[in-house]
Amino acid sequence: MFVATLTLLALVASVAFYVYVERFSKILKHSGKLGGPRAYPLIGNGLLFAGKTPAEFLQTVGRLIQQYGKCFRIWLGTQMLIVITEPKDVEAILSSNKYIDKSIEYDFIRPWLGEETAMGTKVNAQLNTESEYVQAVKDITNLVQIRLFNFLIRYEIFYRFSANRRKQLEALKVLHGYTDSVIKSRREELNRAAGSGKNTVVDENENELGIKKKMAFLDMLLQSKIDGQPLTDLEIREEVDTFMFEGHDTTTSAISFLLQNLAKHPAIQQKVFDEVRNVVGDDRTRPVTIAMLNDMHYLDLVIKETLRLYPSVPMFGRKMMEDAEINGKVFPAGSNTIILPFFLGRNPEFFPNPEKFDPERFNVETSAEKTNPYQYVPFSAGPRNCIGQKFAVAEIKSLVSKLLRNYEILPPVGQYDETFIAELILRPEKGIYVRLQPRVY
């Protein structure tokens, strides 16, 4: 019996190894034609990123782009990544329904976000930047970035026994614990309301005039059903965690860089303020409507220019599920494509004088955004683009216009920090500092 079991296991292992070698050999066959740095057996190009901090990651990738062009491959262990900053290649990938599978790197955040604030509760991240929840978000994004380019702990078998895995579990305990407690508390409230015959959701979603307000996203999830079955707490947690992160940190990054650039460029700031004042008027207490936000056209340009230079998500990926010939190059099945909005937006071929902050570059018919939309993809593009981009822009406009109506944004006393950390979200290494001065008008 033991011999038979051992033989069966050996047979299964042999078949699995054969399939892996066949698949790997197909990838290997096409990798040389793509070009890229010299790779070594087992570790690939892992040494290029070994010991690199998140701040050094973008510098390393930038040097590789300068050396190998707008499409090349790198190996992290036995996993091949195809780095692309050629808009035609980006278009072929993002515009197609065939290439919509997320790259393997997304597996690294699945323990946190699952398969995919909406909660009607406050994290108070601004008032308490050292809260457990805020620190846990910082920790887990840093751990994911380290894992992305560490050729050894990319493999689950090695990561499982690493110190980073233990740190990740500690962060997940905080993140999931907070979300679970909110879901549990709100579900109990709804159950109590149902038991007493009161419709708490309706009551809480009406203002003092009896006008219905919009329901919190969490309440919608708690009352939703799929195939007649309510969502489980785990399913709800995955959705809530996704909205908390993707709808919060990304917008925070964009607003921070935008304010920094308004401080650096007072003439541009004055032009934005003049537009806001013209649209809203001089009454600082007047609420801003969606129609008003839509009329702030120059602020639109400033937001676009900010996201060109500082895309909130500096890179994202797609997994090739089948061989694909794209613009004369073969992207083999099993490889992962990495798209880099950070470098797309800084290419002088598409954006002359790319380091200059110039919102007007988006105000002409020949702008890169209009000649080829895939040169500018801060929200991704195609069938898997960001579903919240319009909301994000409205959110940025709302906050910035409110701030400018009340304050002038001044540069810090010291120098600006121009070193970026490319974690899941783009951040300045040492934070962003500006000064606020009450605006007189």
C-alpha positions as MATLAB code, in Angstrom:
seq = 'MFVATLTLLALVASVAFYVYVERFSKILKHSGKLGGPRAYPLIGNGLLFAGKTPAEFLQTVGRLIQQYGKCFRIWLGTQMLIVITEPKDVEAILSSNKYIDKSIEYDFIRPWLGEETAMGTKVNAQLNTESEYVQAVKDITNLVQIRLFNFLIRYEIFYRFSANRRKQLEALKVLHGYTDSVIKSRREELNRAAGSGKNTVVDENENELGIKKKMAFLDMLLQSKIDGQPLTDLEIREEVDTFMFEGHDTTTSAISFLLQNLAKHPAIQQKVFDEVRNVVGDDRTRPVTIAMLNDMHYLDLVIKETLRLYPSVPMFGRKMMEDAEINGKVFPAGSNTIILPFFLGRNPEFFPNPEKFDPERFNVETSAEKTNPYQYVPFSAGPRNCIGQKFAVAEIKSLVSKLLRNYEILPPVGQYDETFIAELILRPEKGIYVRLQPRVY';
ca = [
       0.000    0.000    0.000;
       2.803    2.377    0.956;
       4.693    1.612   -2.262;
       1.552    2.175   -4.355;
       0.900    5.519   -2.662;
       4.512    6.580   -3.136;
       4.369    5.565   -6.799;
       1.170    7.563   -7.322;
       2.667   10.654   -5.668;
       5.794   10.328   -7.795;
       3.651   10.040  -10.930;
       1.627   13.132  -10.031;
       4.813   15.064   -9.253;
       6.347   13.970  -12.569;
       3.297   15.094  -14.549;
       3.226   18.435  -12.721;
       6.952   18.922  -13.346;
       6.534   18.041  -17.038;
       3.678   20.534  -17.449;
       5.721   23.213  -15.675;
       8.810   22.581  -17.831;
       6.723   22.654  -21.019;
       5.100   25.931  -20.033;
       8.389   27.421  -18.854;
      10.198   26.421  -22.051;
       7.552   28.219  -24.150;
       8.043   31.386  -22.125;
      11.815   31.015  -22.333;
      11.673   30.641  -26.125;
      10.208   34.115  -26.575;
      12.031   35.917  -23.767;
      15.267   36.437  -25.686;
      13.480   38.290  -28.490;
      12.058   40.817  -26.045;
      15.441   41.885  -24.737;
      16.333   42.803  -21.201;
      19.071   42.478  -18.596;
      21.063   39.271  -18.344;
      19.278   36.717  -16.177;
      20.789   33.942  -14.074;
      19.420   30.446  -13.400;
      16.806   30.236  -10.638;
      17.205   33.842   -9.441;
      16.692   35.554  -12.823;
      17.262   39.308  -12.400;
      16.488   39.199   -8.707;
      19.854   40.680   -7.752;
      18.909   43.944   -9.497;
      16.294   44.528   -6.813;
      17.880   42.727   -3.869;
      18.137   45.015   -0.858;
      16.470   47.901   -2.681;
      14.137   50.128   -0.705;
      10.770   51.159   -2.190;
      12.342   54.577   -2.821;
      15.090   52.973   -4.935;
      12.705   50.796   -6.930;
      11.579   53.504   -9.387;
      15.174   54.605   -9.933;
      16.179   51.041  -10.821;
      13.263   50.592  -13.227;
      13.987   54.002  -14.787;
      17.560   52.957  -15.545;
      16.339   49.706  -17.116;
      13.915   51.619  -19.354;
      16.710   53.930  -20.500;
      18.909   50.935  -21.277;
      16.421   48.486  -22.840;
      13.678   50.687  -24.247;
       9.899   50.737  -23.969;
       9.345   46.968  -23.940;
      11.628   44.414  -22.291;
      11.498   41.431  -19.989;
      12.870   40.821  -16.534;
      12.982   37.551  -14.637;
      12.171   37.364  -10.935;
      13.138   33.826  -10.115;
      11.397   31.731  -12.768;
       8.592   34.257  -13.305;
       8.844   36.515  -16.347;
       7.579   40.081  -16.281;
       7.248   42.135  -19.467;
       7.696   45.830  -18.711;
       5.940   48.084  -21.223;
       5.906   51.853  -21.598;
       5.057   51.850  -25.314;
       1.524   53.290  -25.741;
       0.732   50.999  -28.691;
       1.548   47.947  -26.571;
      -0.398   49.395  -23.640;
      -3.389   49.942  -25.926;
      -3.252   46.383  -27.260;
      -3.287   44.993  -23.714;
      -5.781   47.305  -22.004;
      -8.310   47.694  -24.826;
      -8.787   43.955  -25.318;
     -11.251   41.740  -23.480;
      -8.769   38.870  -23.858;
      -6.186   40.335  -21.486;
      -8.255   41.274  -18.454;
      -6.803   38.805  -15.936;
      -4.857   40.518  -13.187;
      -1.165   39.684  -12.970;
       0.200   37.298  -10.363;
       1.315   40.257   -8.239;
      -2.311   40.870   -7.228;
      -2.189   37.567   -5.340;
       0.045   39.293   -2.800;
      -2.769   41.595   -1.653;
      -5.536   38.987   -1.797;
      -5.152   38.084    1.918;
      -6.135   41.685    2.652;
      -8.608   42.732   -0.051;
      -9.895   39.320   -1.092;
     -11.390   38.992   -4.551;
     -12.463   42.519   -4.506;
     -15.414   54.981    3.662;
     -18.087   52.876    2.518;
     -18.916   51.753    5.993;
     -20.787   54.710    7.371;
     -18.159   54.958   10.124;
     -15.009   56.992   10.673;
     -11.422   55.787   10.833;
     -10.236   59.312   11.781;
      -7.061   58.822    9.754;
      -6.454   62.573    9.535;
      -6.882   63.238   13.256;
      -4.970   60.169   14.392;
      -2.263   59.360   11.872;
      -0.659   56.902   14.286;
      -3.813   54.842   14.823;
      -3.451   51.076   14.591;
      -5.519   50.952   11.409;
      -3.529   53.666    9.625;
      -0.219   52.093   10.637;
      -1.418   48.662    9.510;
      -2.255   50.042    6.043;
       1.241   51.557    5.827;
       2.842   48.308    6.957;
       0.994   46.033    4.565;
       1.551   48.220    1.493;
       5.261   48.313    2.306;
       5.383   44.529    2.763;
       3.617   43.930   -0.561;
       6.051   46.218   -2.397;
       9.040   44.421   -0.895;
       7.578   41.081   -1.959;
       6.895   42.236   -5.517;
      10.581   42.425   -6.403;
      12.186   39.989   -3.988;
      12.724   36.945   -6.184;
      12.781   34.555   -3.214;
       9.702   35.540   -1.198;
       7.601   35.943   -4.350;
       7.166   32.186   -3.959;
       4.556   31.279   -1.357;
       6.594   28.342   -0.071;
       9.415   30.699    1.006;
       7.210   33.623    1.983;
       5.245   31.451    4.400;
       8.322   31.087    6.639;
       9.650   34.651    6.332;
       9.624   37.423    8.944;
       7.607   39.540    6.495;
       4.823   36.959    6.543;
       4.579   37.284   10.329;
       4.441   41.080   10.032;
       1.725   40.737    7.386;
      -0.389   38.557    9.663;
      -0.100   41.150   12.439;
      -1.242   43.921   10.075;
      -4.093   41.780    8.714;
      -5.282   41.098   12.258;
      -5.691   44.849   12.801;
      -7.270   45.561    9.396;
      -9.702   42.657    9.395;
     -10.448   43.096   13.090;
     -11.539   46.681   12.554;
     -13.691   45.883    9.518;
     -15.250   42.824   11.173;
     -16.171   44.815   14.282;
     -17.895   47.495   12.198;
     -19.816   44.912   10.138;
     -20.870   43.006   13.259;
     -21.996   46.164   15.031;
     -24.009   47.415   12.062;
     -25.604   44.009   11.406;
     -26.712   43.851   15.054;
     -28.258   47.315   14.738;
     -30.201   46.257   11.655;
     -31.361   43.043   13.331;
     -32.524   44.935   16.416;
     -34.383   47.389   14.221;
     -36.054   44.537   12.326;
     -37.050   42.874   15.600;
     -38.619   46.043   16.955;
     -40.485   46.745   13.743;
     -38.568   49.945   13.123;
     -36.831   50.686    9.857;
     -33.607   52.133   11.248;
     -32.020   52.346    7.821;
     -34.847   54.499    6.482;
     -34.964   56.582    9.658;
     -31.221   57.253    9.649;
     -31.243   58.018    5.946;
     -33.783   60.809    6.232;
     -32.789   64.288    7.288;
     -34.767   66.556    9.564;
     -37.034   67.525    6.648;
     -37.900   63.909    5.912;
     -35.924   63.969    2.657;
     -34.281   60.640    1.905;
     -30.497   60.664    1.993;
     -28.268   58.118    0.288;
     -27.766   54.838    2.121;
     -24.267   54.011    3.377;
     -22.496   51.450    1.214;
     -22.197   49.033    4.140;
     -25.970   49.051    4.689;
     -26.484   48.281    1.006;
     -24.139   45.293    1.261;
     -25.784   44.025    4.445;
     -29.176   44.036    2.742;
     -28.010   42.703   -0.631;
     -28.667   39.202   -1.872;
     -27.106   37.063   -4.596;
     -29.248   34.204   -5.905;
     -31.585   34.811   -2.982;
     -28.833   34.442   -0.376;
     -27.494   37.307    1.757;
     -23.797   38.121    1.523;
     -21.619   36.581    4.217;
     -19.574   38.771    6.550;
     -16.413   37.619    4.743;
     -17.793   38.667    1.340;
     -18.820   42.028    2.757;
     -15.434   42.504    4.413;
     -13.617   41.995    1.111;
     -15.747   44.638   -0.605;
     -15.437   47.121    2.246;
     -11.650   46.694    2.543;
     -11.295   47.269   -1.204;
     -13.323   50.475   -1.133;
     -11.544   51.699    1.996;
      -8.123   51.312    0.374;
      -8.702   52.017   -3.315;
     -11.088   54.887   -2.663;
      -9.020   56.514    0.062;
      -5.255   56.176   -0.350;
      -5.306   56.845   -4.099;
      -7.223   60.114   -3.724;
      -5.073   61.143   -0.763;
      -1.957   60.733   -2.903;
      -3.400   62.792   -5.774;
      -4.572   65.635   -3.512;
      -1.235   65.758   -1.690;
       0.817   66.084   -4.876;
      -1.659   68.602   -6.313;
      -1.373   70.865   -3.247;
       2.397   70.620   -3.372;
       2.417   71.783   -6.982;
       0.016   74.647   -6.293;
       2.433   75.781   -3.587;
       5.370   75.521   -6.003;
       3.543   77.397   -8.785;
       1.701   80.434   -7.345;
       0.621   81.701  -10.788;
      -1.166   78.411  -11.467;
      -2.683   78.495   -7.983;
      -3.991   82.017   -8.603;
      -5.557   80.918  -11.870;
      -7.322   78.012  -10.152;
      -8.557   80.313   -7.382;
      -9.856   82.864   -9.888;
     -11.807   80.118  -11.647;
     -13.243   78.771   -8.381;
     -14.230   82.275   -7.273;
     -15.842   82.983  -10.628;
     -17.858   79.746  -10.468;
     -18.835   79.718   -6.781;
     -18.819   83.410   -5.893;
     -17.484   85.251   -2.836;
     -19.721   83.624   -0.230;
     -17.378   81.155    1.460;
     -20.264   79.299    3.111;
     -22.024   78.594   -0.178;
     -22.155   74.833   -0.842;
     -20.458   73.642   -4.014;
     -22.674   71.623   -6.337;
     -21.759   69.013   -8.929;
     -22.694   71.521  -11.642;
     -20.184   73.977  -10.182;
     -17.472   71.330  -10.055;
     -18.142   70.510  -13.710;
     -17.574   74.170  -14.596;
     -14.064   74.184  -13.078;
     -12.304   73.391  -16.357;
      -8.854   74.743  -15.521;
      -8.823   72.735  -12.292;
      -9.474   69.690  -14.500;
      -6.252   70.457  -16.369;
      -4.326   70.842  -13.111;
      -5.596   67.467  -11.897;
      -4.602   65.804  -15.175;
      -1.127   67.310  -15.049;
      -0.728   66.205  -11.432;
      -1.694   62.633  -12.294;
       0.604   62.646  -15.327;
       3.613   63.313  -13.111;
       2.378   61.592   -9.978;
      -0.074   58.789  -10.846;
      -1.548   57.452   -7.615;
      -0.983   53.888   -8.845;
       2.501   53.941  -10.419;
       2.199   50.470  -11.938;
      -0.337   47.719  -12.565;
      -0.295   44.415  -14.387;
      -2.101   41.866  -16.517;
      -1.483   38.144  -16.830;
      -1.194   36.633  -20.297;
      -3.479   33.602  -20.354;
      -2.561   32.769  -23.959;
       0.205   33.576  -26.420;
      -0.303   36.969  -28.022;
       1.518   38.697  -30.860;
       1.498   42.412  -30.112;
       3.122   44.855  -32.511;
       5.547   42.224  -33.776;
       6.450   40.854  -30.339;
       5.228   37.620  -28.765;
       3.938   37.893  -25.219;
       3.876   34.234  -24.106;
       1.124   32.679  -22.015;
       2.067   32.588  -18.342;
       4.029   35.834  -18.432;
       2.926   38.993  -16.637;
       2.859   42.428  -18.250;
       3.700   45.409  -16.063;
       2.352   48.793  -17.199;
       3.988   51.879  -15.700;
       1.903   55.102  -15.809;
       4.704   56.835  -13.870;
       7.108   56.470  -16.809;
       4.487   56.786  -19.553;
       3.703   60.271  -18.265;
       7.361   61.309  -18.153;
       8.346   60.271  -21.668;
       9.561   63.373  -23.588;
       8.462   61.753  -26.860;
       4.835   62.203  -25.804;
       5.144   65.018  -23.259;
       7.734   67.661  -24.249;
       9.703   69.041  -21.301;
       8.120   66.333  -19.136;
       9.430   67.535  -15.767;
       7.717   70.913  -16.173;
       4.361   71.244  -14.421;
       2.252   72.644  -17.262;
      -1.532   72.086  -17.076;
      -1.993   73.812  -20.440;
      -0.430   70.831  -22.213;
      -3.823   69.110  -21.819;
      -5.713   72.064  -23.286;
      -4.788   71.565  -26.934;
      -6.033   69.203  -29.621;
      -2.529   67.801  -30.096;
      -2.098   66.821  -26.448;
      -0.881   63.275  -25.871;
      -4.109   62.406  -24.080;
      -6.108   63.161  -27.233;
      -3.732   61.813  -29.884;
      -3.418   58.485  -28.053;
      -5.326   58.059  -24.769;
      -3.055   55.169  -23.813;
      -0.124   57.540  -23.318;
      -1.944   58.778  -20.226;
      -3.472   56.042  -18.057;
      -3.522   57.122  -14.381;
      -6.899   55.371  -14.041;
      -5.923   52.456  -16.285;
      -8.093   52.126  -19.420;
     -10.290   49.725  -21.338;
     -12.735   47.207  -19.829;
     -10.871   47.086  -16.480;
     -10.379   50.800  -15.955;
     -11.045   52.443  -12.596;
     -14.800   52.525  -11.977;
     -14.396   55.378   -9.505;
     -12.418   57.852  -11.614;
     -15.234   60.385  -12.038;
     -15.992   60.264   -8.334;
     -12.275   60.649   -7.528;
     -11.962   63.763   -9.719;
     -15.105   65.257   -8.163;
     -13.729   64.514   -4.700;
     -10.409   66.205   -5.521;
     -12.171   69.241   -6.994;
     -14.457   69.553   -3.993;
     -11.638   69.519   -1.460;
      -9.214   71.722   -3.405;
     -11.847   74.337   -4.253;
     -12.935   74.496   -0.598;
      -9.348   74.884    0.538;
      -8.519   77.613   -1.982;
     -11.614   79.623   -1.036;
     -10.212   79.914    2.468;
      -6.435   79.652    2.251;
      -3.398   80.428    0.154;
      -1.126   77.424   -0.158;
       2.493   78.364    0.470;
       5.697   76.350    0.067;
       7.401   74.899    3.145;
      10.285   76.658    4.833;
      12.686   73.896    3.803;
      13.160   72.072    0.500;
      10.637   69.853   -1.257;
      11.025   66.104   -1.041;
      11.453   64.799   -4.588;
      12.114   61.166   -3.634;
       9.222   58.821   -4.331;
       8.201   55.572   -2.716;
       6.497   53.252   -5.183;
       4.492   51.028   -2.899;
       0.993   50.084   -3.998;
       0.408   53.844   -3.999;
       2.903   56.526   -5.045;
       4.103   58.579   -2.081;
       6.878   61.062   -1.325;
       9.468   59.352    0.875;
       9.393   62.005    3.604;
       5.867   63.313    3.206;
       4.473   66.515    1.733;
       4.672   69.797    3.616;
       2.938   73.049    2.726;
       1.909   76.118    4.723;
      -1.575   77.613    4.814;
      -2.277   81.322    5.060;
      -5.831   82.698    5.459;
      -6.938   84.097    2.107;
      -8.125   87.695    2.057;
     -10.628   88.801   -0.598;
];
